Amino acid sequence: MIISLIGYMGSGKSLIAKELALKINYLKIDLDNEIEKKNQQKIEILFKTKGELFFRKEEHHLLKEFLTNDANKVLSLGGGCPTYYNNMELINEKSTSVYLRGTPSILSQRLKNQKTKRPLIAHLKDEDLPEFIAKHLFERNAFYNQANIIVDIEHKTPEQLVLEITLHLDRLWD
Ligand code: S3P
């Protein structure tokens, strides 16, 4: 089985993927890390030197590679991944998708201190983040909302979220 975690930047996909994989004894794969490993470059540098289109092609290519049923795994996908090419269709065809849903307000709070690593928001002032995220999320929600499972992240610890996800999975896979 494959579980794909999707959601906006700052929604906690990497951490939840790690904790969830530990709990259910699955392999954890972080697609952004895999892109960095393959290209021997950090995402922010890759965006600068080769551009976003190159990154999106790499993302699509590696997504297809990891969406193969060779092992049980939890895939943590970059925030934009489901919104390019036919990625969301592939994700739902080959895996069970989980949308970690956050409000613009909680996402802006979290992203304020983590902008530099994220090329799409690195140039924004803190005070402009909420409006940017609200608009961006509105566009992306058309994709994120196609997920098999949706969980709200607000006021929940990683442990609570992992438990909530496993309960949903049990119900879905029963
Ligand atoms: C992106 C999100 C990032 C990374 C890249 C682009 C996006 O991943 O893939 O900076 O388009 O939302 P995280 O969601 O893990 O920050």
PDB file of C-alpha atoms and ligand atoms in Angstrom:
ATOM      1  CA  MET A   1       0.000   0.000   0.000  1.00  0.00           C
ATOM      2  CA  ILE A   2       1.027   3.594  -0.572  1.00  0.00           C
ATOM      3  CA  ILE A   3      -0.188   6.579   1.420  1.00  0.00           C
ATOM      4  CA  SER A   4       0.414  10.025  -0.105  1.00  0.00           C
ATOM      5  CA  LEU A   5       0.412  13.045   2.166  1.00  0.00           C
ATOM      6  CA  ILE A   6      -0.551  16.246   0.393  1.00  0.00           C
ATOM      7  CA  GLY A   7      -1.200  19.811   1.502  1.00  0.00           C
ATOM      8  CA  TYR A   8       0.132  23.334   1.461  1.00  0.00           C
ATOM      9  CA  MET A   9       3.669  24.256   2.530  1.00  0.00           C
ATOM     10  CA  GLY A  10       3.881  24.283   6.314  1.00  0.00           C
ATOM     11  CA  SER A  11       1.061  21.789   6.867  1.00  0.00           C
ATOM     12  CA  GLY A  12       3.470  19.302   8.449  1.00  0.00           C
ATOM     13  CA  LYS A  13       3.616  16.662   5.736  1.00  0.00           C
ATOM     14  CA  SER A  14       7.251  15.678   6.367  1.00  0.00           C
ATOM     15  CA  LEU A  15       6.852  15.286  10.130  1.00  0.00           C
ATOM     16  CA  ILE A  16       3.525  13.472   9.903  1.00  0.00           C
ATOM     17  CA  ALA A  17       4.894  11.185   7.179  1.00  0.00           C
ATOM     18  CA  LYS A  18       7.812  10.276   9.441  1.00  0.00           C
ATOM     19  CA  GLU A  19       5.605   9.609  12.479  1.00  0.00           C
ATOM     20  CA  LEU A  20       2.942   7.763  10.513  1.00  0.00           C
ATOM     21  CA  ALA A  21       5.489   5.559   8.752  1.00  0.00           C
ATOM     22  CA  LEU A  22       7.070   4.715  12.117  1.00  0.00           C
ATOM     23  CA  LYS A  23       3.716   3.826  13.634  1.00  0.00           C
ATOM     24  CA  ILE A  24       2.511   1.537  10.853  1.00  0.00           C
ATOM     25  CA  ASN A  25       5.955   0.289   9.915  1.00  0.00           C
ATOM     26  CA  TYR A  26       5.986   1.649   6.380  1.00  0.00           C
ATOM     27  CA  LEU A  27       8.886   3.162   4.496  1.00  0.00           C
ATOM     28  CA  LYS A  28       8.912   6.985   4.491  1.00  0.00           C
ATOM     29  CA  ILE A  29       9.784   8.812   1.297  1.00  0.00           C
ATOM     30  CA  ASP A  30      10.023  12.589   1.043  1.00  0.00           C
ATOM     31  CA  LEU A  31       9.758  13.557  -2.621  1.00  0.00           C
ATOM     32  CA  ASP A  32      11.539  16.905  -2.153  1.00  0.00           C
ATOM     33  CA  ASN A  33      14.483  15.106  -0.516  1.00  0.00           C
ATOM     34  CA  GLU A  34      14.594  12.648  -3.391  1.00  0.00           C
ATOM     35  CA  ILE A  35      14.683  15.510  -5.925  1.00  0.00           C
ATOM     36  CA  GLU A  36      17.534  17.117  -3.945  1.00  0.00           C
ATOM     37  CA  LYS A  37      19.438  13.821  -3.759  1.00  0.00           C
ATOM     38  CA  LYS A  38      19.061  13.113  -7.470  1.00  0.00           C
ATOM     39  CA  ASN A  39      20.168  16.609  -8.470  1.00  0.00           C
ATOM     40  CA  GLN A  40      22.728  17.093  -5.683  1.00  0.00           C
ATOM     41  CA  GLN A  41      21.185  20.501  -4.990  1.00  0.00           C
ATOM     42  CA  LYS A  42      18.834  22.078  -2.465  1.00  0.00           C
ATOM     43  CA  ILE A  43      15.374  22.932  -3.831  1.00  0.00           C
ATOM     44  CA  GLU A  44      15.918  26.679  -3.463  1.00  0.00           C
ATOM     45  CA  ILE A  45      19.140  26.478  -5.509  1.00  0.00           C
ATOM     46  CA  LEU A  46      17.488  24.233  -8.103  1.00  0.00           C
ATOM     47  CA  PHE A  47      14.717  26.809  -8.583  1.00  0.00           C
ATOM     48  CA  LYS A  48      17.356  29.514  -9.065  1.00  0.00           C
ATOM     49  CA  THR A  49      19.698  27.666 -11.397  1.00  0.00           C
ATOM     50  CA  LYS A  50      17.310  25.539 -13.452  1.00  0.00           C
ATOM     51  CA  GLY A  51      13.932  27.187 -12.884  1.00  0.00           C
ATOM     52  CA  GLU A  52      10.561  25.999 -11.602  1.00  0.00           C
ATOM     53  CA  LEU A  53       9.611  24.163 -14.791  1.00  0.00           C
ATOM     54  CA  PHE A  54      12.657  21.898 -14.468  1.00  0.00           C
ATOM     55  CA  PHE A  55      11.722  21.251 -10.821  1.00  0.00           C
ATOM     56  CA  ARG A  56       8.108  20.373 -11.758  1.00  0.00           C
ATOM     57  CA  LYS A  57       9.324  17.916 -14.414  1.00  0.00           C
ATOM     58  CA  GLU A  58      11.656  16.249 -11.936  1.00  0.00           C
ATOM     59  CA  GLU A  59       8.842  16.136  -9.381  1.00  0.00           C
ATOM     60  CA  HIS A  60       6.469  14.498 -11.886  1.00  0.00           C
ATOM     61  CA  HIS A  61       9.081  12.008 -13.001  1.00  0.00           C
ATOM     62  CA  LEU A  62      10.053  10.944  -9.461  1.00  0.00           C
ATOM     63  CA  LEU A  63       6.417  10.845  -8.324  1.00  0.00           C
ATOM     64  CA  LYS A  64       5.688   8.247 -11.003  1.00  0.00           C
ATOM     65  CA  GLU A  65       8.773   6.317  -9.957  1.00  0.00           C
ATOM     66  CA  PHE A  66       7.745   6.181  -6.296  1.00  0.00           C
ATOM     67  CA  LEU A  67       4.088   5.446  -6.977  1.00  0.00           C
ATOM     68  CA  THR A  68       4.952   1.829  -7.684  1.00  0.00           C
ATOM     69  CA  ASN A  69       3.853  -0.893  -5.354  1.00  0.00           C
ATOM     70  CA  ASP A  70       7.239  -2.401  -4.538  1.00  0.00           C
ATOM     71  CA  ALA A  71       6.865  -1.707  -0.822  1.00  0.00           C
ATOM     72  CA  ASN A  72       4.496  -0.251   1.739  1.00  0.00           C
ATOM     73  CA  LYS A  73       5.315   3.415   1.921  1.00  0.00           C
ATOM     74  CA  VAL A  74       4.247   6.841   3.090  1.00  0.00           C
ATOM     75  CA  LEU A  75       5.013   9.498   0.484  1.00  0.00           C
ATOM     76  CA  SER A  76       5.392  13.090   1.582  1.00  0.00           C
ATOM     77  CA  LEU A  77       4.761  15.308  -1.448  1.00  0.00           C
ATOM     78  CA  GLY A  78       5.725  18.949  -1.975  1.00  0.00           C
ATOM     79  CA  GLY A  79       2.847  21.425  -1.722  1.00  0.00           C
ATOM     80  CA  GLY A  80       2.639  22.031  -5.463  1.00  0.00           C
ATOM     81  CA  CYS A  81       2.996  18.422  -6.570  1.00  0.00           C
ATOM     82  CA  PRO A  82      -0.723  17.514  -6.836  1.00  0.00           C
ATOM     83  CA  THR A  83      -1.396  20.671  -8.873  1.00  0.00           C
ATOM     84  CA  TYR A  84       0.870  19.953 -11.877  1.00  0.00           C
ATOM     85  CA  TYR A  85       0.441  17.638 -14.874  1.00  0.00           C
ATOM     86  CA  ASN A  86      -1.930  14.761 -14.076  1.00  0.00           C
ATOM     87  CA  ASN A  87      -0.212  14.226 -10.725  1.00  0.00           C
ATOM     88  CA  MET A  88      -3.369  14.251  -8.570  1.00  0.00           C
ATOM     89  CA  GLU A  89      -4.987  11.691 -10.847  1.00  0.00           C
ATOM     90  CA  LEU A  90      -1.908   9.458 -10.553  1.00  0.00           C
ATOM     91  CA  ILE A  91      -1.765   9.934  -6.780  1.00  0.00           C
ATOM     92  CA  ASN A  92      -5.370   8.775  -6.369  1.00  0.00           C
ATOM     93  CA  GLU A  93      -4.972   5.951  -8.850  1.00  0.00           C
ATOM     94  CA  LYS A  94      -1.898   4.448  -7.191  1.00  0.00           C
ATOM     95  CA  SER A  95      -2.219   5.447  -3.548  1.00  0.00           C
ATOM     96  CA  THR A  96      -4.514   6.526  -0.752  1.00  0.00           C
ATOM     97  CA  SER A  97      -4.224  10.288  -0.455  1.00  0.00           C
ATOM     98  CA  VAL A  98      -4.447  12.283   2.742  1.00  0.00           C
ATOM     99  CA  TYR A  99      -4.859  16.077   2.682  1.00  0.00           C
ATOM    100  CA  LEU A 100      -3.428  17.833   5.741  1.00  0.00           C
ATOM    101  CA  ARG A 101      -5.696  20.874   5.687  1.00  0.00           C
ATOM    102  CA  GLY A 102      -4.630  24.116   7.342  1.00  0.00           C
ATOM    103  CA  THR A 103      -6.166  27.580   7.343  1.00  0.00           C
ATOM    104  CA  PRO A 104      -4.232  30.505   5.794  1.00  0.00           C
ATOM    105  CA  SER A 105      -3.802  31.882   9.282  1.00  0.00           C
ATOM    106  CA  ILE A 106      -2.100  28.814  10.811  1.00  0.00           C
ATOM    107  CA  LEU A 107      -0.032  28.249   7.647  1.00  0.00           C
ATOM    108  CA  SER A 108       1.205  31.867   7.630  1.00  0.00           C
ATOM    109  CA  GLN A 109       2.157  31.602  11.299  1.00  0.00           C
ATOM    110  CA  ARG A 110       4.186  28.485  10.631  1.00  0.00           C
ATOM    111  CA  LEU A 111       5.754  29.695   7.394  1.00  0.00           C
ATOM    112  CA  LYS A 112       6.905  33.059   8.735  1.00  0.00           C
ATOM    113  CA  ASN A 113      10.139  31.542  10.013  1.00  0.00           C
ATOM    114  CA  GLN A 114      10.623  29.060   7.207  1.00  0.00           C
ATOM    115  CA  LYS A 115      10.442  31.222   4.104  1.00  0.00           C
ATOM    116  CA  THR A 116      14.064  31.063   2.944  1.00  0.00           C
ATOM    117  CA  LYS A 117      13.897  27.360   2.103  1.00  0.00           C
ATOM    118  CA  ARG A 118      10.747  27.909   0.062  1.00  0.00           C
ATOM    119  CA  PRO A 119      11.352  29.730  -3.228  1.00  0.00           C
ATOM    120  CA  LEU A 120       7.676  30.476  -3.885  1.00  0.00           C
ATOM    121  CA  ILE A 121       7.310  32.627  -0.747  1.00  0.00           C
ATOM    122  CA  ALA A 122      10.912  33.638   0.044  1.00  0.00           C
ATOM    123  CA  HIS A 123      10.422  37.103  -1.487  1.00  0.00           C
ATOM    124  CA  LEU A 124       7.271  37.945   0.503  1.00  0.00           C
ATOM    125  CA  LYS A 125       7.086  40.177   3.569  1.00  0.00           C
ATOM    126  CA  ASP A 126       5.621  38.509   6.648  1.00  0.00           C
ATOM    127  CA  GLU A 127       2.593  40.793   6.544  1.00  0.00           C
ATOM    128  CA  ASP A 128       1.823  39.775   2.946  1.00  0.00           C
ATOM    129  CA  LEU A 129       1.899  36.043   3.656  1.00  0.00           C
ATOM    130  CA  PRO A 130      -1.736  35.550   4.792  1.00  0.00           C
ATOM    131  CA  GLU A 131      -3.204  37.134   1.655  1.00  0.00           C
ATOM    132  CA  PHE A 132      -0.816  35.309  -0.678  1.00  0.00           C
ATOM    133  CA  ILE A 133      -1.528  31.978   1.006  1.00  0.00           C
ATOM    134  CA  ALA A 134      -5.297  32.530   1.018  1.00  0.00           C
ATOM    135  CA  LYS A 135      -5.310  33.109  -2.757  1.00  0.00           C
ATOM    136  CA  HIS A 136      -2.836  30.345  -3.526  1.00  0.00           C
ATOM    137  CA  LEU A 137      -4.680  27.861  -1.344  1.00  0.00           C
ATOM    138  CA  PHE A 138      -7.962  28.759  -3.008  1.00  0.00           C
ATOM    139  CA  GLU A 139      -6.466  27.761  -6.380  1.00  0.00           C
ATOM    140  CA  ARG A 140      -4.815  24.632  -5.048  1.00  0.00           C
ATOM    141  CA  ASN A 141      -7.812  23.421  -3.060  1.00  0.00           C
ATOM    142  CA  ALA A 142      -9.440  22.199  -6.270  1.00  0.00           C
ATOM    143  CA  PHE A 143      -6.688  19.563  -6.317  1.00  0.00           C
ATOM    144  CA  TYR A 144      -6.178  18.989  -2.593  1.00  0.00           C
ATOM    145  CA  ASN A 145      -9.920  18.435  -2.079  1.00  0.00           C
ATOM    146  CA  GLN A 146      -9.787  15.381  -4.341  1.00  0.00           C
ATOM    147  CA  ALA A 147      -7.936  13.532  -1.571  1.00  0.00           C
ATOM    148  CA  ASN A 148      -9.424  10.300  -0.223  1.00  0.00           C
ATOM    149  CA  ILE A 149      -9.023  11.516   3.348  1.00  0.00           C
ATOM    150  CA  ILE A 150      -9.020  15.105   4.651  1.00  0.00           C
ATOM    151  CA  VAL A 151      -7.828  15.992   8.153  1.00  0.00           C
ATOM    152  CA  ASP A 152      -7.733  19.439   9.739  1.00  0.00           C
ATOM    153  CA  ILE A 153      -4.388  20.151  11.366  1.00  0.00           C
ATOM    154  CA  GLU A 154      -5.338  22.970  13.722  1.00  0.00           C
ATOM    155  CA  HIS A 155      -5.009  22.413  17.510  1.00  0.00           C
ATOM    156  CA  LYS A 156      -3.730  18.872  17.040  1.00  0.00           C
ATOM    157  CA  THR A 157      -0.423  17.300  18.034  1.00  0.00           C
ATOM    158  CA  PRO A 158       1.423  15.119  15.516  1.00  0.00           C
ATOM    159  CA  GLU A 159       0.398  12.071  17.601  1.00  0.00           C
ATOM    160  CA  GLN A 160      -3.279  13.041  17.392  1.00  0.00           C
ATOM    161  CA  LEU A 161      -3.035  13.587  13.658  1.00  0.00           C
ATOM    162  CA  VAL A 162      -1.334  10.254  13.091  1.00  0.00           C
ATOM    163  CA  LEU A 163      -4.020   8.514  15.144  1.00  0.00           C
ATOM    164  CA  GLU A 164      -6.770  10.287  13.211  1.00  0.00           C
ATOM    165  CA  ILE A 165      -5.206   9.260   9.896  1.00  0.00           C
ATOM    166  CA  THR A 166      -4.828   5.614  10.937  1.00  0.00           C
ATOM    167  CA  LEU A 167      -8.484   5.501  12.010  1.00  0.00           C
ATOM    168  CA  HIS A 168      -9.541   6.857   8.612  1.00  0.00           C
ATOM    169  CA  LEU A 169      -7.289   4.356   6.846  1.00  0.00           C
ATOM    170  CA  ASP A 170      -8.706   1.441   8.853  1.00  0.00           C
ATOM    171  CA  ARG A 171     -12.222   2.473   7.866  1.00  0.00           C
ATOM    172  CA  LEU A 172     -11.308   2.969   4.220  1.00  0.00           C
ATOM    173  CA  TRP A 173      -9.330  -0.244   3.837  1.00  0.00           C
ATOM    174  CA  ASP A 174     -11.745  -2.464   5.780  1.00  0.00           C
TER     175      ASP A 174
HETATM  176  C1  S3P B   1       6.369  23.856  -3.103  1.00  0.00           C
HETATM  177  C2  S3P B   1       6.476  23.269  -1.869  1.00  0.00           C
HETATM  178  C3  S3P B   1       7.737  22.764  -1.332  1.00  0.00           C
HETATM  179  C4  S3P B   1       8.704  22.400  -2.468  1.00  0.00           C
HETATM  180  C5  S3P B   1       8.862  23.553  -3.398  1.00  0.00           C
HETATM  181  C6  S3P B   1       7.539  23.998  -4.028  1.00  0.00           C
HETATM  182  C7  S3P B   1       5.045  24.346  -3.556  1.00  0.00           C
HETATM  183  O1  S3P B   1       7.506  21.613  -0.513  1.00  0.00           O
HETATM  184  O2  S3P B   1       8.244  21.268  -3.160  1.00  0.00           O
HETATM  185  O3  S3P B   1       9.424  24.612  -2.675  1.00  0.00           O
HETATM  186  O4  S3P B   1       4.858  24.574  -4.765  1.00  0.00           O
HETATM  187  O5  S3P B   1       4.139  24.478  -2.691  1.00  0.00           O
HETATM  188  P1  S3P B   1       6.806  21.705   0.960  1.00  0.00           P
HETATM  189  O6  S3P B   1       5.323  21.689   0.743  1.00  0.00           O
HETATM  190  O7  S3P B   1       7.285  20.470   1.628  1.00  0.00           O
HETATM  191  O8  S3P B   1       7.282  22.963   1.583  1.00  0.00           O
END
